[in-house]
GROMACS .gro file of C-alpha atoms in nm:
model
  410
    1UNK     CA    1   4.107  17.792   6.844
    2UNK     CA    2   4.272  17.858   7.206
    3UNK     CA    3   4.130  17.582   7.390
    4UNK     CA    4   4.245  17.359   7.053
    5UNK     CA    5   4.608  17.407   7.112
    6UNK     CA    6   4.654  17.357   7.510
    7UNK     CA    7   4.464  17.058   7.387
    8UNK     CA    8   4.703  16.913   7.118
    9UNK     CA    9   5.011  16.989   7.357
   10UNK     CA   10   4.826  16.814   7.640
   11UNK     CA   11   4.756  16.492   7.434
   12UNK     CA   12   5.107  16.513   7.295
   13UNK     CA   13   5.332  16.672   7.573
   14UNK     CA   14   5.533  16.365   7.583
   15UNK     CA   15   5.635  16.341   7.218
   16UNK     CA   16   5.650  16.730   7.174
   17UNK     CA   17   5.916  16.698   7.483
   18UNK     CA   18   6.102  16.441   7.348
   19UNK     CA   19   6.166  16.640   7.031
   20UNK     CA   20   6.245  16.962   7.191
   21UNK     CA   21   6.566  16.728   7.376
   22UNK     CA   22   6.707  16.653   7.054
   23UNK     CA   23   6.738  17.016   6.966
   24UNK     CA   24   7.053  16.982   7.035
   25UNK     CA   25   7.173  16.739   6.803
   26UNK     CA   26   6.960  16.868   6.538
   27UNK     CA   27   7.179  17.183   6.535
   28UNK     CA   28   7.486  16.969   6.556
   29UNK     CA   29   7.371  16.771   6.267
   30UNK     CA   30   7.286  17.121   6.056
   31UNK     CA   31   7.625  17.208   6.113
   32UNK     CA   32   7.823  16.899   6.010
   33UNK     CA   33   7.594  16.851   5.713
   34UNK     CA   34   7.755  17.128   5.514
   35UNK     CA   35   8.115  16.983   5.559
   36UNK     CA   36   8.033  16.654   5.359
   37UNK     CA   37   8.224  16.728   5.107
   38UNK     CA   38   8.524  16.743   5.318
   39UNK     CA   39   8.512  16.363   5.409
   40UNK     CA   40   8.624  16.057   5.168
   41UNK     CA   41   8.288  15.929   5.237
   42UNK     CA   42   8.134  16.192   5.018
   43UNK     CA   43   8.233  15.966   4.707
   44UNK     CA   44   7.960  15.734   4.814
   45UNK     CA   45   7.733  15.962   4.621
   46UNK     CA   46   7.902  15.934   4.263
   47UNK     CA   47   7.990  15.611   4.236
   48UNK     CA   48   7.721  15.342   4.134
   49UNK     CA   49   7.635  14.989   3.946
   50UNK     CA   50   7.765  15.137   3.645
   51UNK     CA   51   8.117  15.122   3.750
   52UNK     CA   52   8.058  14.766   3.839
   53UNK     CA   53   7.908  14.508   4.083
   54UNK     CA   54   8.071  14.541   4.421
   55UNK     CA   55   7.994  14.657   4.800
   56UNK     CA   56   7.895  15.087   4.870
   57UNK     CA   57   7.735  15.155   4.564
   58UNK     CA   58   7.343  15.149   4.617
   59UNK     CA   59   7.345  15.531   4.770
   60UNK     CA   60   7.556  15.621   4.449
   61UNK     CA   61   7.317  15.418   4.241
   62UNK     CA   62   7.009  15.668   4.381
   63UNK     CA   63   7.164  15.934   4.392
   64UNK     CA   64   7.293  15.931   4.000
   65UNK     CA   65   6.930  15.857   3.942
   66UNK     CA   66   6.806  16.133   4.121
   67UNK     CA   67   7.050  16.401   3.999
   68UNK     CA   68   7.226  16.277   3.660
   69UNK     CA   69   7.374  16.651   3.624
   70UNK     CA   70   7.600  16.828   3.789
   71UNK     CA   71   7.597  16.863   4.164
   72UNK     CA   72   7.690  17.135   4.427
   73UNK     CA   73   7.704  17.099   4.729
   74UNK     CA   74   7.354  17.185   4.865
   75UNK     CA   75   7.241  16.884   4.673
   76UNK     CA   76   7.448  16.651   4.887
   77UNK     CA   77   7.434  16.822   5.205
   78UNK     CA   78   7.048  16.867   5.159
   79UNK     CA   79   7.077  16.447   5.130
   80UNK     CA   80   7.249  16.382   5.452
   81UNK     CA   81   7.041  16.636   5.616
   82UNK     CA   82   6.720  16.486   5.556
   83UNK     CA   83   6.855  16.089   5.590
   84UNK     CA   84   6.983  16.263   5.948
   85UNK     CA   85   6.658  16.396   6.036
   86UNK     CA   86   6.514  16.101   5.945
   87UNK     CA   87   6.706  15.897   6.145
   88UNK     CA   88   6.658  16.171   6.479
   89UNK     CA   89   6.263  16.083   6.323
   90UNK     CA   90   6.228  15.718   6.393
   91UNK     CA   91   6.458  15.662   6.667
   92UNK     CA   92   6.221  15.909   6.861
   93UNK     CA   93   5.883  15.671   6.709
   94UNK     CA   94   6.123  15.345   6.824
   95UNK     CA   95   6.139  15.487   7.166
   96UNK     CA   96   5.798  15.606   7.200
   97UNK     CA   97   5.633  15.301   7.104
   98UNK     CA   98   5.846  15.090   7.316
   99UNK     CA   99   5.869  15.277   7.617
  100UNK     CA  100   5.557  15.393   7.790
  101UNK     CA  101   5.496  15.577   8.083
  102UNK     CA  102   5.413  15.408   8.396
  103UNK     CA  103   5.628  15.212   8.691
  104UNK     CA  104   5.653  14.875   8.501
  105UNK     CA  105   5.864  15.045   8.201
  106UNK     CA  106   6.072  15.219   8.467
  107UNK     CA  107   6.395  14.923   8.453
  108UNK     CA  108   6.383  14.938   8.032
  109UNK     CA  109   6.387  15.316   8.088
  110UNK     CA  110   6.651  15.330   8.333
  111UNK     CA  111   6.865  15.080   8.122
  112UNK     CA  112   6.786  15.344   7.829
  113UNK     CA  113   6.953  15.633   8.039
  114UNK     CA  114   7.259  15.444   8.097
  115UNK     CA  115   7.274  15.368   7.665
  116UNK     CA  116   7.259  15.765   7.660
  117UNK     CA  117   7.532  15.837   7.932
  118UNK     CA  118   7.773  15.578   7.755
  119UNK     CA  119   7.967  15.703   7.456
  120UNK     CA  120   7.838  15.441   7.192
  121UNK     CA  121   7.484  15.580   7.168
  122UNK     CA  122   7.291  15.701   6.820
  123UNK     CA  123   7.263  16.051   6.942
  124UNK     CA  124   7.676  16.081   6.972
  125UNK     CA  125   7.705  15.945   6.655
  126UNK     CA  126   7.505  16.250   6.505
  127UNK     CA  127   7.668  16.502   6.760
  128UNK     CA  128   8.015  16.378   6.674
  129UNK     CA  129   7.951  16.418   6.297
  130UNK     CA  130   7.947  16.103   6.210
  131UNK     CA  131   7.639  16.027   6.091
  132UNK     CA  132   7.705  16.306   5.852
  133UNK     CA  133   7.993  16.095   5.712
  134UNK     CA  134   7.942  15.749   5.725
  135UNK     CA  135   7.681  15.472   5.543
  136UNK     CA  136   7.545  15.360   5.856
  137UNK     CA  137   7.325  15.669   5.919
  138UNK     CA  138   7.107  15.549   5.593
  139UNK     CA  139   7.134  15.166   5.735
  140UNK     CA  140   6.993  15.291   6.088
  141UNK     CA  141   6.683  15.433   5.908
  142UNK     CA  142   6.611  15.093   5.731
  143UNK     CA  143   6.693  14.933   6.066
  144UNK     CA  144   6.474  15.153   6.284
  145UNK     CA  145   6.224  15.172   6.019
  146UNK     CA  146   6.223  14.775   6.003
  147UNK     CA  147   6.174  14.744   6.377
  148UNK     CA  148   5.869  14.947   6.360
  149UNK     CA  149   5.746  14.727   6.076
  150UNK     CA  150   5.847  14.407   6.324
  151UNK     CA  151   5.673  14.569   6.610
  152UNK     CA  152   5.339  14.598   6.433
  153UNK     CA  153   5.327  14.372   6.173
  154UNK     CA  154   5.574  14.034   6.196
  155UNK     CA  155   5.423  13.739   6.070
  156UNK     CA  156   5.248  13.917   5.761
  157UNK     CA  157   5.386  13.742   5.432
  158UNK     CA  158   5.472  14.095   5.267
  159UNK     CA  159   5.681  14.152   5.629
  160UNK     CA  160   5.896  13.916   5.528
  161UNK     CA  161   5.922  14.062   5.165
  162UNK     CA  162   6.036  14.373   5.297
  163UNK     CA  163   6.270  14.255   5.573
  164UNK     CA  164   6.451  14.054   5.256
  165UNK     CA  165   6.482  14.433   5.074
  166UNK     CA  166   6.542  14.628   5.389
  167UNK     CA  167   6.837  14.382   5.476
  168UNK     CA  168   6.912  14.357   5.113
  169UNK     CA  169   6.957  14.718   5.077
  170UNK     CA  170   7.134  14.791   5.428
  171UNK     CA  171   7.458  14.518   5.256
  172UNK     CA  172   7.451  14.710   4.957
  173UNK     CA  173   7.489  15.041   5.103
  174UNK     CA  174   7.796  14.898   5.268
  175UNK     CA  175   7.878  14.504   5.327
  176UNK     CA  176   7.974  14.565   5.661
  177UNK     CA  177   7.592  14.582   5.773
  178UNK     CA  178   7.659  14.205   5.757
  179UNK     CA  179   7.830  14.225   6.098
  180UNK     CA  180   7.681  14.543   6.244
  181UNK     CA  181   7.304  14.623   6.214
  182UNK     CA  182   7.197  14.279   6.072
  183UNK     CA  183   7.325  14.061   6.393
  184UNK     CA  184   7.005  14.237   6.549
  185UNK     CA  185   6.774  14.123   6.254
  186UNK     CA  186   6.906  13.774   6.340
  187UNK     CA  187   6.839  13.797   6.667
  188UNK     CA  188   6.521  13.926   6.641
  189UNK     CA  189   6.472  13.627   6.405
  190UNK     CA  190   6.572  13.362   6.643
  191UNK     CA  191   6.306  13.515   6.923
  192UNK     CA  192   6.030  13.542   6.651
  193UNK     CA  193   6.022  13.184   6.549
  194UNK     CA  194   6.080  13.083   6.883
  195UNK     CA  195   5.792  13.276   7.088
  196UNK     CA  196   5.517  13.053   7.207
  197UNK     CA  197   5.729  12.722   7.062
  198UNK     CA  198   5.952  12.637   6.764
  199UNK     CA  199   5.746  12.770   6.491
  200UNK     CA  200   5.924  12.530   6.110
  201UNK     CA  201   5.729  12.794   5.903
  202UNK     CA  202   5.911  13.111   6.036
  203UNK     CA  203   6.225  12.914   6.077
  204UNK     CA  204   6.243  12.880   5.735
  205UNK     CA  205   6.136  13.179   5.564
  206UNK     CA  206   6.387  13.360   5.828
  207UNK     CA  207   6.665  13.097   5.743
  208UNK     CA  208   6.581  13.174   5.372
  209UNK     CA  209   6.674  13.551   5.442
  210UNK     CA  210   6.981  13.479   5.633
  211UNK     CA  211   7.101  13.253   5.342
  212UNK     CA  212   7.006  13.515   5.090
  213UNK     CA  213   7.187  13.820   5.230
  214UNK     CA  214   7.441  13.554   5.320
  215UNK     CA  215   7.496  13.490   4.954
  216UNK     CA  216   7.485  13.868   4.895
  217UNK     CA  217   7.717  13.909   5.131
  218UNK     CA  218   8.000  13.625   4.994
  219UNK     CA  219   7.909  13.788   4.609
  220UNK     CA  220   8.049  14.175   4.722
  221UNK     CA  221   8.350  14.010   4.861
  222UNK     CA  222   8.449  13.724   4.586
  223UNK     CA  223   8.316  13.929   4.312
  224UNK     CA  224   8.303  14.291   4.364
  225UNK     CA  225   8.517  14.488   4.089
  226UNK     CA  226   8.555  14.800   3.894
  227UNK     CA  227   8.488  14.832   3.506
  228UNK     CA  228   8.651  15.185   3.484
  229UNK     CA  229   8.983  15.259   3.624
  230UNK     CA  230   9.072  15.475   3.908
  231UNK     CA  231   9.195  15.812   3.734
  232UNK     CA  232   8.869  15.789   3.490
  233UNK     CA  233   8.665  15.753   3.793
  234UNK     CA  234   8.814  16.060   3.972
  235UNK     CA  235   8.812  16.272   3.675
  236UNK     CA  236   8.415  16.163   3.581
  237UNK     CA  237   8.337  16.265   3.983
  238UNK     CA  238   8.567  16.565   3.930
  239UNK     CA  239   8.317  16.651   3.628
  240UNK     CA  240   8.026  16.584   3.779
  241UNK     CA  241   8.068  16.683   4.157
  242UNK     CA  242   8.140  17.072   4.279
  243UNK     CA  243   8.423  17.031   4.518
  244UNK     CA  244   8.206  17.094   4.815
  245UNK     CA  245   8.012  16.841   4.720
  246UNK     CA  246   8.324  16.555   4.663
  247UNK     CA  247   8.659  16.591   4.739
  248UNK     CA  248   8.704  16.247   4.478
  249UNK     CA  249   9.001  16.191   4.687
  250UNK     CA  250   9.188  15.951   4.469
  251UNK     CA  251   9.317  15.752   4.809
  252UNK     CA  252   8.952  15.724   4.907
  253UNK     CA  253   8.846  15.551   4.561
  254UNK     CA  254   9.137  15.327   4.634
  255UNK     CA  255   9.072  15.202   4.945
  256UNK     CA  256   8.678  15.164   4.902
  257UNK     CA  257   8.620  15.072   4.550
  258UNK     CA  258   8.940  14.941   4.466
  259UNK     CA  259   9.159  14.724   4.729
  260UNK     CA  260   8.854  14.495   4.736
  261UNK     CA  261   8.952  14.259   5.064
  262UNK     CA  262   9.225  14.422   5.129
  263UNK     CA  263   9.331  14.378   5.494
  264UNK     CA  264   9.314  14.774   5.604
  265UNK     CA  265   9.458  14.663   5.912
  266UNK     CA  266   9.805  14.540   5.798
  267UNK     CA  267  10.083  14.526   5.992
  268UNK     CA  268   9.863  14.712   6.282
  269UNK     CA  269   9.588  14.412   6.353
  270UNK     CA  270   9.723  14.290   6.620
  271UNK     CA  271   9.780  14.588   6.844
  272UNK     CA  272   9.448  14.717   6.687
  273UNK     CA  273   9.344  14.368   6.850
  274UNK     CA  274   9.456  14.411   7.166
  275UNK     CA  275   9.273  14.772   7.209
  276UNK     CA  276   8.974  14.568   7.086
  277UNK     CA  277   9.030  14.344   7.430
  278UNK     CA  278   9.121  14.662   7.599
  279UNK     CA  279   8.795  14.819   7.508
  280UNK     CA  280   8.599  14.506   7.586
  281UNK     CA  281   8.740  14.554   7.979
  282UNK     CA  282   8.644  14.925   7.989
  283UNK     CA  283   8.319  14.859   7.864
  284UNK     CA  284   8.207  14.526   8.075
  285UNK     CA  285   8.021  14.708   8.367
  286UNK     CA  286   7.847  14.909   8.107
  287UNK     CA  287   7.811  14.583   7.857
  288UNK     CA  288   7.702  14.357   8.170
  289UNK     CA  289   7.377  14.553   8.216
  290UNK     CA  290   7.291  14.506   7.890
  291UNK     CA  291   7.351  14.066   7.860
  292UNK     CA  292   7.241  14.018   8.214
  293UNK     CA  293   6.877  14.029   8.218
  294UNK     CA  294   6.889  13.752   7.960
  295UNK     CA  295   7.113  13.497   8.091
  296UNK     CA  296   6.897  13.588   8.417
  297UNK     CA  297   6.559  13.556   8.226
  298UNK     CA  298   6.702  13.199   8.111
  299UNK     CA  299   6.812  13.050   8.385
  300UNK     CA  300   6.443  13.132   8.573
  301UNK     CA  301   6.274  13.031   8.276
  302UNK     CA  302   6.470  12.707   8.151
  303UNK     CA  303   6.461  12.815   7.833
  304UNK     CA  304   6.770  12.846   7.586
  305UNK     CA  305   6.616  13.117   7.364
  306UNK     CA  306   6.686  13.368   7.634
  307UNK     CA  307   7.059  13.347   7.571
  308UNK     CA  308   7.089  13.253   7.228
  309UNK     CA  309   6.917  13.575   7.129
  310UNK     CA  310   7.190  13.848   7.301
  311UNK     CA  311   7.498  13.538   7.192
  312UNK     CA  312   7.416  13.571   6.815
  313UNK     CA  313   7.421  13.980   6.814
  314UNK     CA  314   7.780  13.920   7.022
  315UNK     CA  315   7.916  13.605   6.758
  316UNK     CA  316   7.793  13.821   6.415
  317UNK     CA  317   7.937  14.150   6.535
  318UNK     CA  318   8.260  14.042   6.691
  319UNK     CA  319   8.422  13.968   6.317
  320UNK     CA  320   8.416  14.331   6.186
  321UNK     CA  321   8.649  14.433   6.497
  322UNK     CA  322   8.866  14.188   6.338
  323UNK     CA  323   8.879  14.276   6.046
  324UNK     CA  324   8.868  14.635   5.996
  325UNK     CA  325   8.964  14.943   6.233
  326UNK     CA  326   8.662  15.175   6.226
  327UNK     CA  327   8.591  15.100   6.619
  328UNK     CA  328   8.392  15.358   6.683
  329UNK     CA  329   8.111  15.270   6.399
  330UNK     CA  330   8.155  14.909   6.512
  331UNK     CA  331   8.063  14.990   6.905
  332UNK     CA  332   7.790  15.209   6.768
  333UNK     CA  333   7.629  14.914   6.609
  334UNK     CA  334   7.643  14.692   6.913
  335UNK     CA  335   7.515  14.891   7.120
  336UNK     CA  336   7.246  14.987   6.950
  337UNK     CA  337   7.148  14.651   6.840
  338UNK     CA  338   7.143  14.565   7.223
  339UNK     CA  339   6.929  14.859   7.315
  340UNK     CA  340   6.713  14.773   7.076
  341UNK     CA  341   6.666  14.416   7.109
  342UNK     CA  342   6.594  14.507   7.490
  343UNK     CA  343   6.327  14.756   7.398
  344UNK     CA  344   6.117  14.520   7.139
  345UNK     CA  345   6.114  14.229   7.335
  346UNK     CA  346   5.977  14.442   7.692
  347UNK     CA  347   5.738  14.587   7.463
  348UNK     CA  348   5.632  14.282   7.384
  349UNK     CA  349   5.519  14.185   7.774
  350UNK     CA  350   5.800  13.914   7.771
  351UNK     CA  351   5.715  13.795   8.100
  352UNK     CA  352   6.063  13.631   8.198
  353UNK     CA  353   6.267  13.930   8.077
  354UNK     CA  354   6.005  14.189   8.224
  355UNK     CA  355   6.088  13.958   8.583
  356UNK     CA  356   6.486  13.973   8.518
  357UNK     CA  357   6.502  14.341   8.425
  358UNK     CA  358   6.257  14.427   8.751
  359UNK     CA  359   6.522  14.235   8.954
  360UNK     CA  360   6.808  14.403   8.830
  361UNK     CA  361   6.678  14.741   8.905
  362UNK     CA  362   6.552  14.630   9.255
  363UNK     CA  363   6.939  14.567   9.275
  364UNK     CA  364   7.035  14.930   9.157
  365UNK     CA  365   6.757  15.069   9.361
  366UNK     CA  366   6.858  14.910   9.721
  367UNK     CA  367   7.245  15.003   9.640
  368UNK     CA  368   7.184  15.327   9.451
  369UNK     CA  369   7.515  15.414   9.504
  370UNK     CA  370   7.644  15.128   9.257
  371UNK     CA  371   7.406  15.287   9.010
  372UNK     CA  372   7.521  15.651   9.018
  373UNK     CA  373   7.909  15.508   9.057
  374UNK     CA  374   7.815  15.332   8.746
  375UNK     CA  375   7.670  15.635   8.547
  376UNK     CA  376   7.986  15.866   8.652
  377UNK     CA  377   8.227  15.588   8.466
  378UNK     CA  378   8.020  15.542   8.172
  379UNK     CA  379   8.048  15.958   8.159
  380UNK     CA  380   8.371  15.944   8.144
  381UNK     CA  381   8.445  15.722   7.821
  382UNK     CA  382   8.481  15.890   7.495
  383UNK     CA  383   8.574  15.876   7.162
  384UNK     CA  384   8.684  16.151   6.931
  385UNK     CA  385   8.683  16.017   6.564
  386UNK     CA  386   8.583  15.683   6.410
  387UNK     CA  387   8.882  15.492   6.575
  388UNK     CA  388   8.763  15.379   6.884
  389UNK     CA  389   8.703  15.430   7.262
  390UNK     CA  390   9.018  15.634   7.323
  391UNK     CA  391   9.095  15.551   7.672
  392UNK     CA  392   9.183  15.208   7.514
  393UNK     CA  393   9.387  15.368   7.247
  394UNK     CA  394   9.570  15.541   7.552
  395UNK     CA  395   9.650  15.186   7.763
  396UNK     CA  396   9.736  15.037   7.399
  397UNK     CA  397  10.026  15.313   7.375
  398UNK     CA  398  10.175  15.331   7.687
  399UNK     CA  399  10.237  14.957   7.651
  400UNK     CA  400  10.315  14.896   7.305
  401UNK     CA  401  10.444  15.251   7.184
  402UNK     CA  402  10.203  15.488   6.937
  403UNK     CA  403  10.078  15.409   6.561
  404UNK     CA  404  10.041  15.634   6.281
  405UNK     CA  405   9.638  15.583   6.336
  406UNK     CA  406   9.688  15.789   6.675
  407UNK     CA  407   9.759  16.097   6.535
  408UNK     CA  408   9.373  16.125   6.387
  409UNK     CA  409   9.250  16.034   6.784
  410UNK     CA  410   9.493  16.305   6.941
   0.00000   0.00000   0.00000
């Protein structure tokens, strides 16, 4: 029994490491888990298909399933505990499948530490609280959970059955997925049924899901609606929910289940626009490391699919920042999807990106200073809530005067 443990921890030092860093944010994620019912999004968990069709319903549909009594607050926080484990789970199996040890991994893994250092990585989102809040927590463990299933399996006819119902289920946990997480399924699409030529056949099955969760997409927004009415659906929460468990804020009810395509924004879009551009220049050195290996890899190669790939993540996600103010969530997203997307295709021995990522690191390597000068910058952006990067939200007032948004960021 001795020589059986030095053993396991030998064959496994890497992944037992790796899980011993995000001790950390396992603690954090402990500790924000039991304030869920603090948080409008906590009514995410009462409200279902039996109120009506509509967007932000499937989680409410489970978890009425699951627990048709009355719920305290352990119940729910014991749900966004495990869906955060989870999530901690797979992103550590994403990374460990895609990055190996050895010198040719060494420019995906260096591109991985700068996702880290920036703001807009998964493990802020959990140390921030956020995941213990928001939907996109449970549509990061289909997505993760999906790009496992892409890495190993693609091209198997029940693949594509699931990627429908993972998709599927990601826009009915909340619509925005649409312009967030499933810009990377697209993408991932597009370099599928273009690897070794055009394949027809995987063109369209894949345009066959797009036009599917497409028409999901168009139903939530034209034909979402409520069958109750809002007081009845506060007092049934009321009845069912301890008040650590749901706050059934009556505002929150309004603005997610009610004011279907309403314009949040208001009066506010188009300074909320112009931090949008503002945040776009603070984050270009950071964003440039991320495009450039592509629009490299296709001009050495000649071939288009290297920068339609990283251009349909940018043209799907753009919208949401347009439409709606939750910056923060929105940035999460992209970035992750263009992590990600970086990660699959290396693993996959793409020879022309392996070549462009080799020669941007040679780059960082011979002026090492540019690389540490970039690192210290990207450590110094931040966000505090859901609203955005906040030195944007900083240049945004001192030109054009505060908002009553500000006073959630400072």
């Amino acid at each position: 029994m001795p020589k059986t443990i030095p053993s396991f921890v030998r064959k496994y030092r890497l992944p037992l490491l790796a899980a011993l860093c995000l001790v950390p944010t396992v603690i954090n994620v402990i500790r924000y888990s039991f304030h869920i019912g603090e948080w409008w999004p906590s009514v995410h968990y009462f409200v279902g298909y039996d109120t009506g069709f509509g967007g932000r319903k499937l989680i409410g549909t489970i978890c009425g399933w699951l627990f048709p009594d009355y719920v305290t607050g352990g119940v729910v926080t014991g749900i966004v505990l495990v869906a955060n484990l989870l999530l901690l789970l797979l992103l550590l199996l994403f990374v460990l499948r895609t990055v190996k040890p050895g010198d040719a991994m060494t420019p995906v893994a260096a591109v991985l530490v700068l996702y880290v250092v920036q703001p807009f990585n998964v493990l802020q989102f959990c140390n921030r609280g956020m995941s213990a809040g928001f939907m996109e927590t449970y549509q990061l463990v289909l997505t993760l959970g999906w790009l496992l299933l892409f890495l190993r399996w693609r091209g198997r006819w029940w693949y594509y059955l699931l990627t429908l119902l993972v998709a599927a289920a990601g826009c009915l946990i909340h619509h925005t997925f649409c312009c967030t997480l499933f810009p990377l399924f697209v993408a991932l699409f597009v370099y599928d049924m273009t690897d070794g030529g055009f394949s027809v056949k995987k063109a369209v099955v894949y345009g066959l899901i797009c036009l599917a969760i497409l028409s999901l997409f168009v139903s939530i927004w034209l034909f979402g609606h409520m069958n109750v009415d809002i007081d009845t659906l506060q007092a049934d929460i009321v009845r069912r929910a301890a008040p650590d468990a749901c706050g059934a804020d009556k505002e929150a009810l309004r603005q997610y289940y009610y004011d279907y395509g309403s314009n949040n924004v208001e009066g506010l879009q188009s300074l909320r626009i112009v931090e949008f551009v503002f945040s776009l220049l603070l984050m270009s050195p950071i964003l440039a490391v991320f495009y450039w290996p592509w629009f490299a890899a296709a001009r050495h190669s000649r071939q288009c699919r290297y920068w339609i790939v990283p251009v349909v993540i940018t043209v799907l996600t753009i919208p949401v920042f347009l439409r709606t103010t939750d910056y923060t969530r929105w940035w999460i997203c992209w970035f992750f999807g263009l992590m990600a997307l970086l990660l699959v295709v290396s693993h996959d021995g793409n020879l022309p990106l392996k070549e462009a990522l080799e020669r941007m690191w040679l780059f960082f390597k011979r002026r090492w200073y540019l690389a540490v000068l970039l690192l210290v910058y990207a450590a110094q952006l931040y966000y505090i809530s859901y609203e955005g990067l906040v030195p944007a939200i900083v240049l945004r007032n001192f030109l054009f005067g505060f908002t009553p948004y500000d006073s959630i960021v400072f």
